[in-house]
Coordinates of C-alpha atoms and ligand atoms in Angstrom, one line a residue:
M96 CA 22.6 11.3 8.2
F97 CA 19.3 11.7 6.3
S98 CA 20.1 12.4 2.8
T99 CA 17.1 13.1 0.5
Q100 CA 16.1 10.1 -1.5
A101 CA 16.4 10.2 -5.2
G102 CA 13.0 11.1 -6.7
A103 CA 11.7 12.8 -3.6
A104 CA 10.1 16.2 -3.8
T105 CA 12.0 19.5 -3.4
F106 CA 10.3 22.6 -2.2
S107 CA 11.5 26.0 -3.3
D108 CA 11.0 27.5 0.2
V109 CA 12.8 24.7 2.0
G110 CA 16.5 25.0 1.0
D111 CA 19.7 23.4 2.3
T112 CA 19.9 25.7 5.3
H113 CA 16.3 25.5 6.5
R114 CA 16.4 24.3 10.1
A115 CA 13.6 21.7 9.5
K116 CA 14.9 20.5 6.1
D117 CA 15.8 16.9 7.2
E118 CA 12.4 16.4 8.8
I119 CA 10.3 18.0 6.1
Y120 CA 12.1 15.9 3.3
Y121 CA 11.8 12.8 5.4
L122 CA 8.1 13.2 5.6
A123 CA 7.9 14.2 2.0
T124 CA 9.7 11.0 1.0
G125 CA 6.9 9.0 2.7
K126 CA 4.2 11.3 1.2
I127 CA 3.2 12.1 4.8
A128 CA 3.7 15.8 4.3
N129 CA 3.1 17.3 0.8
G130 CA 3.8 20.7 -0.7
E131 CA 1.4 22.8 -2.7
K132 CA 1.1 22.6 -6.5
D133 CA 3.2 25.8 -6.8
G134 CA 6.2 23.9 -5.5
H135 CA 6.2 25.6 -2.0
F136 CA 5.9 23.8 1.3
Y137 CA 4.9 26.9 3.2
P138 CA 6.9 26.0 6.4
D139 CA 5.7 29.0 8.3
R140 CA 2.0 28.5 7.8
Q141 CA -0.2 27.4 10.7
V142 CA -1.3 23.7 10.6
T143 CA -5.0 23.2 10.5
R144 CA -6.8 20.3 12.2
A145 CA -7.5 18.7 8.9
E146 CA -3.9 18.9 7.8
A147 CA -2.8 17.4 11.1
A148 CA -5.3 14.5 10.8
A149 CA -4.1 13.9 7.2
M150 CA -0.4 13.8 8.2
I151 CA -1.0 11.5 11.1
G152 CA -3.3 9.4 9.0
R153 CA -0.8 9.0 6.3
T154 CA 1.9 8.1 8.8
L155 CA -0.3 5.3 10.2
Q156 CA -1.4 4.4 6.6
L157 CA -5.0 4.8 7.5
N158 CA -7.5 4.6 4.7
G159 CA -7.6 8.1 3.2
N160 CA -10.4 7.6 0.7
Q161 CA -12.6 10.6 1.1
V162 CA -15.9 9.8 2.8
N163 CA -18.8 11.6 4.6
T164 CA -17.9 11.7 8.2
D165 CA -20.0 11.9 11.4
F166 CA -18.9 15.5 11.8
S167 CA -21.4 18.0 10.5
D168 CA -18.7 20.1 8.9
V169 CA -16.6 17.4 7.2
G170 CA -18.1 16.0 4.1
S171 CA -16.6 13.8 1.5
N172 CA -15.4 16.8 -0.4
N173 CA -12.8 17.6 2.3
F174 CA -9.4 16.3 1.2
A175 CA -8.8 14.9 4.7
S176 CA -12.3 13.4 5.4
G177 CA -11.1 9.8 5.2
Y178 CA -8.2 10.4 7.6
I179 CA -10.5 12.4 9.9
E180 CA -13.0 9.6 10.0
E181 CA -10.5 6.9 10.6
A182 CA -8.4 8.8 13.1
A183 CA -11.6 9.7 15.0
K184 CA -12.6 6.0 15.1
K185 CA -9.3 5.2 16.6
K186 CA -9.8 8.0 19.1
I187 CA -6.6 9.8 17.9
I188 CA -8.6 12.9 17.3
T189 CA -11.9 14.1 18.6
G190 CA -14.5 16.7 17.5
Y191 CA -16.4 19.3 19.5
N192 CA -19.5 18.9 21.6
D193 CA -21.6 20.6 18.9
G194 CA -20.8 17.7 16.5
T195 CA -18.3 19.7 14.4
F196 CA -14.7 19.0 13.8
K197 CA -13.6 22.5 12.8
P198 CA -11.2 21.2 10.1
E199 CA -9.8 24.7 9.2
K200 CA -9.0 25.7 12.8
P201 CA -5.3 26.0 13.5
V202 CA -3.9 23.3 15.8
A203 CA -2.3 24.4 19.1
R204 CA 0.9 22.8 20.3
G205 CA -0.8 21.0 23.2
E206 CA -3.4 19.5 20.9
M207 CA -0.7 18.3 18.7
A208 CA 1.1 16.7 21.7
I209 CA -2.1 14.8 22.6
M210 CA -2.6 13.6 19.0
I211 CA 0.9 12.3 18.8
S212 CA 0.6 10.6 22.1
R213 CA -2.6 8.8 21.0
A214 CA -1.3 8.0 17.5
F215 CA 1.8 6.4 18.7
G216 CA 0.5 4.8 21.9
Y217 CA 2.4 6.9 24.5
G218 CA -0.6 6.8 26.7
A219 CA -0.9 10.4 28.0
T220 CA -4.3 11.4 29.2
T221 CA -3.7 15.1 29.6
I222 CA -2.2 17.8 27.4
N223 CA 0.4 18.5 30.0
G224 CA 1.3 14.8 30.3
A225 CA 1.6 14.5 26.6
A226 CA 3.8 17.6 26.4
K227 CA 6.1 16.3 29.0
Q228 CA 6.4 13.0 27.1
L229 CA 7.4 14.8 23.9
M230 CA 10.1 16.7 25.8
D231 CA 11.3 13.6 27.7
K232 CA 11.6 11.6 24.5
G233 CA 13.6 14.4 22.8
I234 CA 10.8 14.9 20.3
S235 CA 10.2 18.5 21.3
S236 CA 11.9 21.2 23.3
G237 CA 9.9 23.8 25.0
T238 CA 9.4 27.4 24.0
A239 CA 11.9 30.1 24.8
D240 CA 10.4 30.6 28.3
G241 CA 10.9 26.9 29.2
S242 CA 7.3 25.9 29.0
F243 CA 5.8 23.8 26.2
G244 CA 3.5 26.6 25.0
T245 CA 0.4 24.4 24.9
S246 CA -1.9 27.1 23.6
L247 CA 0.4 28.5 21.0
P248 CA -0.4 27.6 17.3
I249 CA 2.0 25.3 15.6
I250 CA 3.4 26.0 12.1
R251 CA 4.1 23.4 9.5
S252 CA 7.8 23.2 9.9
D253 CA 7.5 22.6 13.7
F254 CA 4.8 20.0 13.2
S255 CA 7.0 18.3 10.7
V256 CA 9.9 18.2 13.1
F257 CA 7.8 16.7 15.9
L258 CA 6.1 14.2 13.6
A259 CA 9.4 13.0 12.0
R260 CA 11.1 12.7 15.4
S261 CA 8.1 10.7 16.7
I262 CA 8.3 8.3 13.8
N263 CA 12.1 7.9 13.7
A264 CA 14.0 8.0 17.0
E265 CA 17.2 8.5 15.1
M266 CA 16.0 12.1 14.4
R267 CA 15.3 12.9 18.1
M268 CA 17.3 15.2 20.3
D269 CA 18.9 13.8 23.5
G270 CA 16.3 12.1 25.6
E271 CA 15.0 8.7 26.6
Q272 CA 16.5 6.1 24.3
P273 CA 14.2 3.7 22.5
D274 CA 14.0 0.4 24.3
F275 CA 14.8 -2.3 21.7
S276 CA 13.6 -5.1 24.0
T277 CA 10.9 -7.2 22.3
V278 CA 12.4 -10.1 20.4
K279 CA 10.8 -11.2 17.1
Y280 CA 11.9 -13.3 14.1
V281 CA 11.5 -12.5 10.4
N282 CA 9.1 -14.9 8.8
A283 CA 9.6 -13.6 5.2
D284 CA 12.3 -14.8 2.8
A285 CA 14.3 -11.6 2.7
L286 CA 12.8 -8.6 4.4
N287 CA 13.7 -5.0 3.6
M288 CA 14.4 -2.8 6.6
R289 CA 13.5 0.7 5.6
K290 CA 14.3 4.3 6.7
G291 CA 10.7 5.0 7.3
P292 CA 7.4 3.2 8.0
S293 CA 6.3 2.5 4.4
T294 CA 7.6 1.0 1.2
L295 CA 8.2 4.6 -0.1
F296 CA 11.4 4.8 2.0
D297 CA 14.7 3.3 0.8
P298 CA 15.9 0.1 2.3
V299 CA 18.6 0.2 4.9
T300 CA 19.4 -3.5 4.8
Q301 CA 17.8 -6.9 4.2
I302 CA 17.1 -9.3 6.9
P303 CA 17.0 -13.0 6.1
Q304 CA 14.3 -15.4 7.2
N305 CA 14.5 -16.2 10.9
G306 CA 16.8 -13.2 11.5
Q307 CA 16.3 -12.0 15.0
V308 CA 15.1 -8.4 15.4
K309 CA 14.4 -6.3 18.5
V310 CA 11.4 -4.1 18.4
A311 CA 11.3 -0.7 20.2
Y312 CA 7.8 0.6 19.1
M313 CA 5.2 0.5 16.4
I314 CA 4.2 3.2 13.9
G315 CA 0.9 1.8 12.6
K316 CA 1.7 -1.7 11.4
W317 CA 5.4 -0.9 11.0
A318 CA 7.8 -1.9 13.7
Y319 CA 10.9 0.2 14.6
V320 CA 13.6 -2.5 15.0
Q321 CA 17.2 -3.1 15.5
Y322 CA 19.0 -5.9 13.6
N323 CA 22.7 -6.3 14.1
Q324 CA 24.1 -2.8 13.8
S325 CA 21.1 -1.4 11.8
V326 CA 18.0 0.3 12.9
G327 CA 14.9 0.9 10.8
F328 CA 11.4 -0.1 10.0
V329 CA 9.9 -3.5 8.9
H330 CA 6.2 -4.4 8.3
S331 CA 5.0 -6.3 11.3
D332 CA 3.2 -8.9 9.2
F333 CA 6.6 -10.4 8.6
L334 CA 7.6 -10.7 12.2
S335 CA 6.7 -13.7 14.4
D336 CA 7.3 -14.7 18.0
S337 CA 9.2 -17.8 17.0
Q338 CA 11.4 -18.9 14.2
V339 CA 9.8 -20.4 11.0
D340 CA 10.2 -24.1 10.5
Q341 CA 11.6 -23.5 7.0
S342 CA 10.3 -26.8 5.7
S343 CA 6.7 -25.4 6.2
S344 CA 7.1 -22.1 4.4
N345 CA 5.3 -22.6 1.2
I346 CA 5.2 -19.2 -0.4
A347 CA 8.6 -17.6 0.4
G348 CA 10.3 -16.9 -2.9
K349 CA 7.6 -18.3 -5.1
T350 CA 7.4 -16.3 -8.2
I351 CA 4.3 -14.6 -9.5
V352 CA 4.4 -13.1 -12.9
I353 CA 2.0 -10.2 -13.7
D354 CA 1.5 -9.6 -17.4
P355 CA -0.1 -6.3 -18.5
G356 CA -1.4 -6.9 -22.0
H357 CA -0.2 -5.1 -25.1
G358 CA 2.3 -2.2 -25.1
S359 CA 3.5 0.4 -27.6
P360 CA 2.8 0.5 -30.5
D361 CA 0.1 -2.1 -29.8
T362 CA -2.5 -0.1 -27.9
G363 CA -4.9 -2.9 -27.4
A364 CA -8.6 -1.9 -27.2
S365 CA -9.6 1.7 -26.9
G366 CA -12.6 3.8 -26.0
Y367 CA -13.4 7.4 -24.9
G368 CA -9.8 8.4 -25.4
L369 CA -8.5 5.6 -23.1
L370 CA -6.0 2.9 -24.3
E371 CA -6.1 -0.6 -22.9
K372 CA -2.2 -0.8 -22.8
D373 CA -2.1 2.1 -20.3
V374 CA -4.9 1.0 -17.9
V375 CA -3.7 -2.6 -17.7
L376 CA -0.1 -1.5 -17.1
D377 CA -1.2 0.8 -14.3
T378 CA -3.4 -1.8 -12.7
G379 CA -0.6 -4.4 -13.0
L380 CA 1.8 -2.1 -11.2
R381 CA -0.7 -1.6 -8.4
V382 CA -1.0 -5.4 -8.0
K383 CA 2.8 -5.5 -7.9
G384 CA 2.7 -2.9 -5.2
Y385 CA 0.8 -5.3 -2.9
L386 CA 2.7 -8.4 -3.8
S387 CA 6.0 -6.8 -3.3
Q388 CA 5.1 -6.3 0.4
T389 CA 4.9 -10.1 0.8
P390 CA 7.3 -13.0 0.7
F391 CA 6.3 -13.8 -2.9
N392 CA 8.7 -12.8 -5.6
V393 CA 6.7 -10.7 -8.0
L394 CA 7.9 -10.1 -11.6
M395 CA 6.2 -8.2 -14.5
T396 CA 6.5 -8.9 -18.2
R397 CA 6.6 -5.2 -18.7
E398 CA 6.7 -2.2 -16.3
T399 CA 6.8 0.4 -19.1
D400 CA 4.9 1.1 -22.3
K401 CA 6.8 -1.2 -24.6
K402 CA 6.2 -3.9 -27.1
I403 CA 6.6 -7.5 -26.0
E404 CA 5.8 -10.5 -28.1
L405 CA 3.3 -13.0 -26.7
S406 CA 5.9 -15.8 -27.0
D407 CA 8.4 -13.7 -25.0
R408 CA 5.9 -13.3 -22.2
V409 CA 5.6 -17.0 -22.0
T410 CA 9.4 -17.5 -22.2
F411 CA 9.8 -14.9 -19.4
A412 CA 7.5 -16.8 -17.1
R413 CA 9.0 -20.1 -17.8
E414 CA 12.6 -18.9 -17.5
H415 CA 11.8 -17.4 -14.1
N416 CA 10.1 -20.6 -13.0
A417 CA 6.9 -18.8 -12.3
D418 CA 4.5 -20.4 -9.9
I419 CA 1.5 -18.6 -11.4
F420 CA 0.9 -16.2 -14.4
V421 CA -1.7 -13.5 -14.3
S422 CA -2.4 -11.5 -17.5
I423 CA -4.4 -8.3 -17.3
H424 CA -6.5 -7.0 -20.2
A425 CA -9.5 -4.8 -21.0
N426 CA -12.2 -5.7 -23.6
S427 CA -14.0 -4.0 -26.3
Y428 CA -17.0 -5.0 -28.5
K429 CA -19.1 -2.6 -30.5
G430 CA -19.7 -0.3 -27.5
D431 CA -22.6 -2.4 -26.3
S432 CA -21.1 -5.0 -23.9
S433 CA -20.2 -4.6 -20.2
G434 CA -18.7 -6.7 -17.5
T435 CA -15.7 -8.7 -16.2
E436 CA -14.6 -12.1 -17.3
T437 CA -11.5 -14.3 -16.4
Y438 CA -10.1 -17.0 -18.6
Y439 CA -8.3 -20.2 -18.1
Y440 CA -7.3 -22.7 -20.8
S441 CA -8.8 -26.1 -20.7
A442 CA -6.9 -28.4 -23.0
A443 CA -4.4 -30.2 -20.9
Y444 CA -2.2 -31.3 -23.8
H445 CA -0.9 -27.7 -23.9
N446 CA -0.9 -26.2 -20.4
P447 CA -1.4 -29.1 -18.1
N448 CA -2.6 -27.0 -15.1
V449 CA -6.3 -26.9 -16.1
D450 CA -7.6 -27.5 -12.6
A451 CA -5.3 -25.0 -10.9
S452 CA -5.8 -22.4 -13.6
T453 CA -9.6 -22.7 -13.3
A454 CA -9.3 -22.3 -9.5
L455 CA -7.1 -19.2 -9.9
A456 CA -9.4 -17.7 -12.4
T457 CA -12.4 -18.4 -10.2
Y458 CA -10.9 -16.7 -7.1
I459 CA -9.7 -13.6 -9.1
Q460 CA -13.1 -13.3 -10.8
H461 CA -15.0 -13.5 -7.5
R462 CA -12.9 -10.8 -5.9
L463 CA -13.3 -8.6 -9.0
L464 CA -17.0 -8.9 -8.7
D465 CA -16.7 -7.9 -5.0
F466 CA -14.4 -5.0 -5.4
W467 CA -14.9 -3.8 -8.9
H468 CA -18.6 -4.2 -9.3
L469 CA -19.1 -4.8 -13.0
P470 CA -21.5 -7.4 -14.4
D471 CA -20.3 -11.0 -14.1
R472 CA -19.5 -12.5 -17.5
G473 CA -18.0 -15.6 -15.8
V474 CA -15.0 -17.8 -15.5
R475 CA -14.4 -19.0 -19.0
N476 CA -12.3 -21.2 -21.2
G477 CA -10.3 -19.2 -23.6
D478 CA -7.7 -20.0 -26.2
F479 CA -5.2 -17.2 -25.6
H480 CA -1.5 -17.7 -26.4
V481 CA -0.2 -16.6 -22.9
I482 CA -2.4 -19.0 -21.0
R483 CA -2.3 -21.9 -23.5
E484 CA 1.5 -22.0 -24.0
N485 CA 2.5 -21.5 -20.4
T486 CA 3.5 -24.3 -18.2
M487 CA 2.2 -23.1 -14.9
P488 CA -1.3 -22.2 -13.7
A489 CA -2.1 -19.2 -15.9
V490 CA -5.2 -16.9 -16.2
L491 CA -6.2 -13.9 -18.3
T492 CA -8.6 -11.4 -16.8
E493 CA -10.6 -8.9 -18.9
L494 CA -11.5 -6.2 -16.4
G495 CA -14.2 -4.6 -18.4
F496 CA -15.2 -3.1 -21.8
I497 CA -13.2 0.0 -22.5
D498 CA -15.7 1.1 -25.2
Y499 CA -18.7 0.9 -22.8
K500 CA -19.3 4.0 -20.8
S501 CA -19.7 2.6 -17.3
D502 CA -16.9 0.2 -17.7
N503 CA -14.7 2.9 -19.1
D504 CA -15.5 5.2 -16.2
K505 CA -14.0 2.6 -13.9
L506 CA -11.0 1.8 -16.1
K507 CA -10.0 5.4 -16.3
S508 CA -10.3 6.0 -12.5
P509 CA -7.1 5.5 -10.4
Y510 CA -9.4 4.8 -7.4
W511 CA -11.1 2.0 -9.3
R512 CA -7.9 0.6 -10.7
Q513 CA -6.6 0.4 -7.1
E514 CA -9.8 -1.6 -6.3
A515 CA -9.1 -3.9 -9.2
A516 CA -5.6 -4.4 -8.0
K517 CA -6.8 -5.2 -4.5
A518 CA -9.2 -7.8 -6.0
I519 CA -6.5 -9.5 -8.0
Y520 CA -4.1 -9.5 -5.0
L521 CA -6.8 -11.1 -2.8
G522 CA -7.8 -13.5 -5.5
I523 CA -4.2 -14.7 -5.7
L524 CA -4.2 -15.2 -1.9
D525 CA -7.5 -17.0 -2.0
Y526 CA -6.0 -19.4 -4.6
Y527 CA -3.0 -20.2 -2.4
Y528 CA -5.1 -20.5 0.7
H529 CA -8.0 -22.6 -0.5
Y530 CA -6.6 -24.4 -3.5
K531 CA -3.0 -24.9 -2.4
N532 CA -3.8 -25.1 1.3
Y533 CA -0.9 -22.8 2.2
N534 CA -1.6 -21.4 5.6
D535 CA 1.3 -19.0 5.4
V536 CA -0.6 -16.7 3.1
L537 CA -3.0 -15.9 6.0
P538 CA -1.0 -12.9 7.4
L539 CA -0.9 -11.4 3.9
Y540 CA -4.6 -10.6 4.1
D541 CA -3.8 -8.1 6.8
L542 CA -2.3 -5.8 4.2
L543 CA -5.9 -5.0 3.1
Q544 CA -7.5 -5.8 6.4
A545 CA -9.3 -8.6 4.6
Q546 CA -10.2 -12.3 5.3
P547 CA -10.0 -15.3 3.0
S548 CA -13.0 -15.6 0.6
T549 CA -15.6 -18.3 0.7
K550 CA -14.1 -21.5 -0.7
W551 CA -15.3 -21.1 -4.2
Y552 CA -13.3 -23.8 -5.8
Ligands
ZN233 ZN1 -6.1 -7.1 -24.5

């Protein structure tokens, strides 16, 4: 029933006959459970409290960026510190009275039951209550003596089994059936139902706008739903209590073209061993990652390192009837300039969308200043082919100077490129919200737990 997805990891110590194979590979597909660099999963190793927090945190898509926590023994160097901090805030996990978390301490089965109950809202208040819930739901059987074994340590394979079954009721043993009773309607154009609660899982089917689904439970922001004969997960941002008046849906199916500059053999600018073509492609793909979770249709002029003529980038956007066009670049100048600038084109006899382009550039620039924190070189008029010759609102952002050390440090960092992608995504939303007055972008801010910006333009 649960075939391993193409491209998913394989572990040399979890073969075809391993009893927890389905569950371990299910979690690996969602990058909820990972192996070690040596290609092993170590299914028989005891789970530490840090590992448990990380796996639950990844399941709920909490922010895993490493931070200093309130626990005296979990600093930002701990791989799970972000998840520990976030899960503690949500009261899924707790520390000890002496202010420590004891991240390396093995987790006992009872502790795990409580964590799962809190993470998925089962509502147990005691370890025994939580253990009984897991058994009633068919998530866990007891130990050989018929008890739950609350004080026994739990190994990675068993933890994986319990976690996978908690996430996906199709993997459970006989027990209480999930109650698909809450009726919702899909508010996106065509919503993918997936095998698990993130976009890393393959689609099961697509649900059209206003399709009626029945929700059984939530895993973070993902709803476990039934639609016709299919069951799977959809992001709850795209579910509403009532049907969409289709005449009022402004963004569904609107096409956004993301244009990473340059491409082999044209490297663009370079500095400190870094090539513009590579960093702008990676940033563009991260922007796509956000937009593809929305009702927008997102297209990229390139998704690999290849040469594309400037005129072909424009033709591509026109032929796909793009609603906006966002080109991503990095600058260089003698190694002595720093900062972010975003361009529009101001001569209306070419691209007539001067006002809209200026608005889009303004919102993207402001978000970049907020998230990316390089000096402000402003929203500027620039005579670049891809924004001059296009026929829709079009902007070109220069993230920073690749030949200037502090800018280069950001451009080479995956963490910072993700921040830049967030900024561009939110800048696009701000444009639609403030400039186009499209209220149906409002739920899309939830993806980053953000709010609309100040009305800059
Ligand atoms: Zn460039």
